Coordinates of C-alpha atoms in Angstrom, one line a residue:
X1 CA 17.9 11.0 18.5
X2 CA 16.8 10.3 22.2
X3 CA 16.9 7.4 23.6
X4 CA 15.4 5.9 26.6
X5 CA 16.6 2.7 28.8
X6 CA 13.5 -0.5 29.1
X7 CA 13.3 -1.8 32.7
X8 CA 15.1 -5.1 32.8
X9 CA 11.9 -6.8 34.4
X10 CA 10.2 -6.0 31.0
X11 CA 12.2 -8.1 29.0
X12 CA 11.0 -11.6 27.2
X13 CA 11.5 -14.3 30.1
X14 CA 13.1 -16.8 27.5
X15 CA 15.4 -14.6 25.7
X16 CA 19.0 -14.6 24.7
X17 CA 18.6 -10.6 25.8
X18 CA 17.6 -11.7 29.1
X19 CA 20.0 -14.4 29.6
X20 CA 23.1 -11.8 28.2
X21 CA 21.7 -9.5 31.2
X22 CA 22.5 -12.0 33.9
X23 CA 25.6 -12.1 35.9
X24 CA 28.7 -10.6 34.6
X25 CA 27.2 -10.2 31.1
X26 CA 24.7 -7.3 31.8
X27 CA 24.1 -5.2 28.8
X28 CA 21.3 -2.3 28.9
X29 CA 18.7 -2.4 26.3
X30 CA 18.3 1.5 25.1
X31 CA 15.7 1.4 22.9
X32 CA 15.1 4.8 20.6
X33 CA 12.6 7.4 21.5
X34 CA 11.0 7.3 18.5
X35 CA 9.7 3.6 18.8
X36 CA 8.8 3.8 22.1
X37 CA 5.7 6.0 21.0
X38 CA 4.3 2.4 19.6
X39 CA 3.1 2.4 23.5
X40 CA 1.0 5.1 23.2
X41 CA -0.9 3.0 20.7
X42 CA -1.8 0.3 23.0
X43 CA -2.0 2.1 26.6
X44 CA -4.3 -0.2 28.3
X45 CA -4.2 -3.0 26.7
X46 CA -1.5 -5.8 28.8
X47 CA -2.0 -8.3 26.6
X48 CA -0.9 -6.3 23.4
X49 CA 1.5 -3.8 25.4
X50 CA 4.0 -6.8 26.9
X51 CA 4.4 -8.4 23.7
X52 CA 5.8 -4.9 22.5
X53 CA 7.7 -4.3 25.1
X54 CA 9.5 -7.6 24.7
X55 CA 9.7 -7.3 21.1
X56 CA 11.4 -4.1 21.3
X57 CA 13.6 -5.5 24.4
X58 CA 15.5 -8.5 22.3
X59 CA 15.5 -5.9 19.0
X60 CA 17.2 -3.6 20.0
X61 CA 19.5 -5.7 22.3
X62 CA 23.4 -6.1 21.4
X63 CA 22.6 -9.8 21.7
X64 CA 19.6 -10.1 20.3
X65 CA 17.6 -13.4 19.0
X66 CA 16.6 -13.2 15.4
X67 CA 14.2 -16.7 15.9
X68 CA 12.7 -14.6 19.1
X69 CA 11.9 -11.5 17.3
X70 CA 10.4 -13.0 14.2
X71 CA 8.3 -15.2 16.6
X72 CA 7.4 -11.7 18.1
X73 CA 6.7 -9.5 14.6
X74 CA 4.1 -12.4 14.1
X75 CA 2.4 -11.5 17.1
X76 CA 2.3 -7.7 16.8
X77 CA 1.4 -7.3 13.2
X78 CA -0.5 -10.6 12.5
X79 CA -2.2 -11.0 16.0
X80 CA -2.7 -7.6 17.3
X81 CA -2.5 -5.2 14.5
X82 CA -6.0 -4.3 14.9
X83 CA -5.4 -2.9 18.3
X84 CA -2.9 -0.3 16.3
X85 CA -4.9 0.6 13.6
X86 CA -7.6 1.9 16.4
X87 CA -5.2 4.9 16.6
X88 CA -6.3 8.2 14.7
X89 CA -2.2 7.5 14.0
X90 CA -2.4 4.1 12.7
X91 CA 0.2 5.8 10.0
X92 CA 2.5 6.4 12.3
X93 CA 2.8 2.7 13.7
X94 CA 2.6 1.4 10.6
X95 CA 5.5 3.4 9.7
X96 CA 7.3 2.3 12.5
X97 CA 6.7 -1.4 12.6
X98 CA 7.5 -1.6 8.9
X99 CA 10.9 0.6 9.3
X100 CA 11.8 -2.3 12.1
X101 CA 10.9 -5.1 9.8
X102 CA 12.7 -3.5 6.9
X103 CA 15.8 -2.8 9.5
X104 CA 15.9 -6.4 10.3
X105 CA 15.3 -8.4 6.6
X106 CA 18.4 -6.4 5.8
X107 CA 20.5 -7.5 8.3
X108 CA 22.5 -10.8 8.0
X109 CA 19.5 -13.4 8.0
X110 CA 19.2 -17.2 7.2
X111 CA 17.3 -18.1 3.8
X112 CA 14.5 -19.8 5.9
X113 CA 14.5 -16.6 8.5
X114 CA 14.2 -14.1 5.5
X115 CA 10.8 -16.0 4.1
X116 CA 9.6 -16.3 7.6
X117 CA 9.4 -12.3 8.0
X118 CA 8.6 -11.8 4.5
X119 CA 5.2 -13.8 5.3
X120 CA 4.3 -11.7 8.4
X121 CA 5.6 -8.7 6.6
X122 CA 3.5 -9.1 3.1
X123 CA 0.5 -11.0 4.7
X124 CA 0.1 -7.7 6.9
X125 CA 0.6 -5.2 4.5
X126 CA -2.0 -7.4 2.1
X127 CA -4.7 -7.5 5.3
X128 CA -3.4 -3.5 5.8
X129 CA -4.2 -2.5 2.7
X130 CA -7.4 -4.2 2.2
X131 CA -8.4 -3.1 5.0
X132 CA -11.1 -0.3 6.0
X133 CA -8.2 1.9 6.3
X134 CA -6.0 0.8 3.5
X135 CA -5.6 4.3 1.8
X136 CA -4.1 6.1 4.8
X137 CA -0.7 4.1 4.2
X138 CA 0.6 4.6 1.0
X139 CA 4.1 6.2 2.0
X140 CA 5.4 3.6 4.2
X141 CA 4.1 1.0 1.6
X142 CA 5.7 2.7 -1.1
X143 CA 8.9 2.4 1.4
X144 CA 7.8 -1.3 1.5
X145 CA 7.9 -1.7 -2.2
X146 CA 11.7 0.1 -2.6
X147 CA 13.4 -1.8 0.3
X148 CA 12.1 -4.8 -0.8
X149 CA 13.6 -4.3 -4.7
X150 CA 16.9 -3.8 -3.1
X151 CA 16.7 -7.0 -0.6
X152 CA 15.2 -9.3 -3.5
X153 CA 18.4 -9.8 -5.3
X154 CA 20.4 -10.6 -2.4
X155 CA 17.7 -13.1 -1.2
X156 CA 16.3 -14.5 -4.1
X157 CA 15.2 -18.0 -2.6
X158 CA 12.8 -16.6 0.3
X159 CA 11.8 -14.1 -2.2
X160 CA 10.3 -16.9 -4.4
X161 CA 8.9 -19.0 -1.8
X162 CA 7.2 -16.1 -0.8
X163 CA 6.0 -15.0 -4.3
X164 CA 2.3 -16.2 -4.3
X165 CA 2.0 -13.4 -1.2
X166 CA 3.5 -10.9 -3.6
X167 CA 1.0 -11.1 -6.0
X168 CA -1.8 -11.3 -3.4
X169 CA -0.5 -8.1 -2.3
X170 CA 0.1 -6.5 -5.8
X171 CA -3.4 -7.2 -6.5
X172 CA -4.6 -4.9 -3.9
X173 CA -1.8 -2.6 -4.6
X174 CA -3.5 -2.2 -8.5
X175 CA -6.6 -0.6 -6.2
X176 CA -4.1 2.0 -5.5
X177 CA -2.8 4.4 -8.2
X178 CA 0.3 5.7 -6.1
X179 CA 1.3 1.5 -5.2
X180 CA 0.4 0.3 -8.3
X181 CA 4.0 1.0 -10.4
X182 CA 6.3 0.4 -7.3
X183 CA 4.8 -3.4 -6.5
X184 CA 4.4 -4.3 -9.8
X185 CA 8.0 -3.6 -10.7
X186 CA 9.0 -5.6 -8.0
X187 CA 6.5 -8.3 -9.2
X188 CA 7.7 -8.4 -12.3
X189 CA 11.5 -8.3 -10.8
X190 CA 10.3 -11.6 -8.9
X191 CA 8.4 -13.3 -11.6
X192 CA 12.0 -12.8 -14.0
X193 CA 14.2 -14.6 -11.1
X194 CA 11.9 -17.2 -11.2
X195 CA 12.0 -17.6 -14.8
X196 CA 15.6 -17.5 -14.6
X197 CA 16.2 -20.2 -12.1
X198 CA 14.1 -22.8 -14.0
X199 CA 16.1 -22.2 -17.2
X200 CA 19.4 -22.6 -15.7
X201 CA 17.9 -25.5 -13.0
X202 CA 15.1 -27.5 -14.5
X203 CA 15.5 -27.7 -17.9
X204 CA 13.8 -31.3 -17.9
X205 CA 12.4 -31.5 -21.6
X206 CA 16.0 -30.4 -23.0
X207 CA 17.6 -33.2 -20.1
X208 CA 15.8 -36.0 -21.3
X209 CA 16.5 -35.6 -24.7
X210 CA 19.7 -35.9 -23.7
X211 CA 22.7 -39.2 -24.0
X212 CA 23.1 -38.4 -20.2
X213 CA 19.5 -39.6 -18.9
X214 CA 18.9 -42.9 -18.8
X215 CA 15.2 -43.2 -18.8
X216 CA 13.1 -45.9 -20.7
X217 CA 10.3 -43.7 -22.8
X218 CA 12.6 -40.3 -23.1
X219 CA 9.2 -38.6 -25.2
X220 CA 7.0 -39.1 -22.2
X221 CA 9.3 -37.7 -20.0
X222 CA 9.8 -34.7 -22.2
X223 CA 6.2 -34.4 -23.1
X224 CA 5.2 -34.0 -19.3
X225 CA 7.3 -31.5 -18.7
X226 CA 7.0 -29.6 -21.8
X227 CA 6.1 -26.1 -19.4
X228 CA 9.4 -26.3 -18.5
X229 CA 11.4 -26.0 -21.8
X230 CA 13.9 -23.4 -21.9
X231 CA 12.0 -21.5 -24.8
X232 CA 9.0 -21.4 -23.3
X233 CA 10.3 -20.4 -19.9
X234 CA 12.1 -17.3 -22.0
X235 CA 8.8 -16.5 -23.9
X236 CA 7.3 -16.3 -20.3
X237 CA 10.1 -13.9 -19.7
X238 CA 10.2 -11.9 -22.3
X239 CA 6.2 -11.3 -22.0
X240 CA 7.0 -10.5 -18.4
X241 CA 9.5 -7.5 -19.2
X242 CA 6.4 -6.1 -21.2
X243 CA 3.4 -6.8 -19.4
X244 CA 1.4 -4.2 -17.5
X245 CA 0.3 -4.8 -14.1
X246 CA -2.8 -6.4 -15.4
X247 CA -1.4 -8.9 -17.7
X248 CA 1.5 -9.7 -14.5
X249 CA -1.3 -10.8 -12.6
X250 CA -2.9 -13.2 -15.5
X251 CA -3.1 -17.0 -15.6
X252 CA -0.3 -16.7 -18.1
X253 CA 2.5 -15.3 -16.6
X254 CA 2.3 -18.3 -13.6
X255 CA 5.1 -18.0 -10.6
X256 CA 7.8 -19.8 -10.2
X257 CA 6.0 -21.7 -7.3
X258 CA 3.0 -22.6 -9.7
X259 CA 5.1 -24.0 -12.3
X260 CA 7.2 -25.8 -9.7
X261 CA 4.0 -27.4 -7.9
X262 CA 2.7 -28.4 -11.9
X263 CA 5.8 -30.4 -12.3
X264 CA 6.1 -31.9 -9.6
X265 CA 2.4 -33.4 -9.8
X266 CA 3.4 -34.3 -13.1
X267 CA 6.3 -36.6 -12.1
X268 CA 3.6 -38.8 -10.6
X269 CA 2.0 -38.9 -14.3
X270 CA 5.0 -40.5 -15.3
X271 CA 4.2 -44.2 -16.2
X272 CA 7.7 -45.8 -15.7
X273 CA 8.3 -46.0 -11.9
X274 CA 12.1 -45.9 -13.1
X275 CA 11.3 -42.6 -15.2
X276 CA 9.7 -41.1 -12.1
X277 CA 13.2 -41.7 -9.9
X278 CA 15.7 -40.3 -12.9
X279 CA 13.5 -37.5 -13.0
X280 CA 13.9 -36.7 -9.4
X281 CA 17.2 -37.4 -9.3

């Protein structure tokens, strides 16, 4: 594939791509042909064409700044998407932008960096898809959907802080007949990791039955966080490995955010102050 060089006076001013380009350290940023036909989308518009440029600088730089460039996919797909999607190729860039988003969630990124591009990459495809021109971007969603199943197992924890955006998106993906079966098996893949991780790490009803909590009214502790019993947490998941898209997106199949946000609002139900600390503990 062709590649072409980007003009060093084009690159982000604060930048650890910049900075590697000074002195001794000067590296040249080649970025590939095929990505640099996301100009063509936004000829005339500066203020949308230099935060491209720049984007595309520190990506495809041997030194490049994951921080900066997920500061920079926020821009381009949450800020100025619209000036994209103007294109009678809006398919194409879409294609693109999500192949370099894809590229980069796989690479070797921090817990807290992973959620941060999985909310600019699922809010846009969401605001994509419900969009006026929604049904022209089926393939590269469908891409979204398989690259995603693969990542969610190695990043399990950005995947679940992010799952509320998931369903948001699944539920426009139902609209779609060629999305529908790709994002709700990765729904479904998301809603049984969360399942999973509150049996094996918040077991609270089966804990304060238990010799090792010390709490003062061990019923009302129990009680309150009777959502979170093992059984019923494995009923969730059993219904979940059945459900149709439909029923994944019903009040009772809740994600593993909801149930965590319901118990901790109920620890401030909890009538012993002392009850309330063992419990966080």
């Amino acid at each position: 594939m062709e590649s072409a060089r980007l003009p060093l006076d084009r690159l982000p001013l604060d930048s650890d791509a910049l900075r590697a380009n000074l002195d001794k350290t000067a590296q040249p940023v080649v970025v590939p042909e095929r990505y640099l036909a996301l100009f063509d989308a936004v000829d005339g518009y500066y203020g949308v064409r230099q935060p491209l440029a720049d984007t595309l600088s520190e990506y495809f730089h041997v030194y490049r700044n994951v921080d900066l460039l997920i500061d920079g996919f926020q821009t381009l797909l949450l800020r100025n998407w619209s000036y994209f999607e103007r294109s009678e190729r809006r398919t194409e860039w879409f294609t693109l932008l999500s192949e370099l988003v894809l590229d980069l969630l796989g690479a070797q990124l921090t817990p807290q960096q992973t959620s941060l591009l999985l909310r600019q990459l699922l809010t846009w495809c969401t605001a994509a898809l419900a969009g006026r021109h929604g049904g022209e971007y089926d393939q590269p969603l469908l891409t979204v959907a398989e690259r995603l199943t693969r990542l969610l197992p190695r990043q399990p924890l950005a995947f679940l802080e992010r799952d509320t955006l998931l369903r948001g998106l699944l539920e426009q993906a139902t609209k779609r007949p060629g999305l529908e079966t790709a994002f709700a098996e990765l729904y479904r893949s998301l809603l049984l990791t969360g399942y999973e991780r509150l049996c094996e790490r918040l077991p609270v009803p089966q804990w304060a039955a238990s010799p090792e909590a010390e709490l003062t009214d061990r019923t009302a502790v129990a009680d309150s966080f009777s959502d979170l019993a093992p059984q019923r947490v494995r009923d969730l998941a059993a219904r979940a490995r059945q459900a149709g898209p439909a029923e994944l997106l019903s009040s009772g199949l809740p994600t593993f955010s909801a149930l965590l946000d319901e118990a901790i609002d109920r620890i401030y139900r909890i009538e012993a102050i002392e009850d309330r600390f063992a419990v966080c503990l």
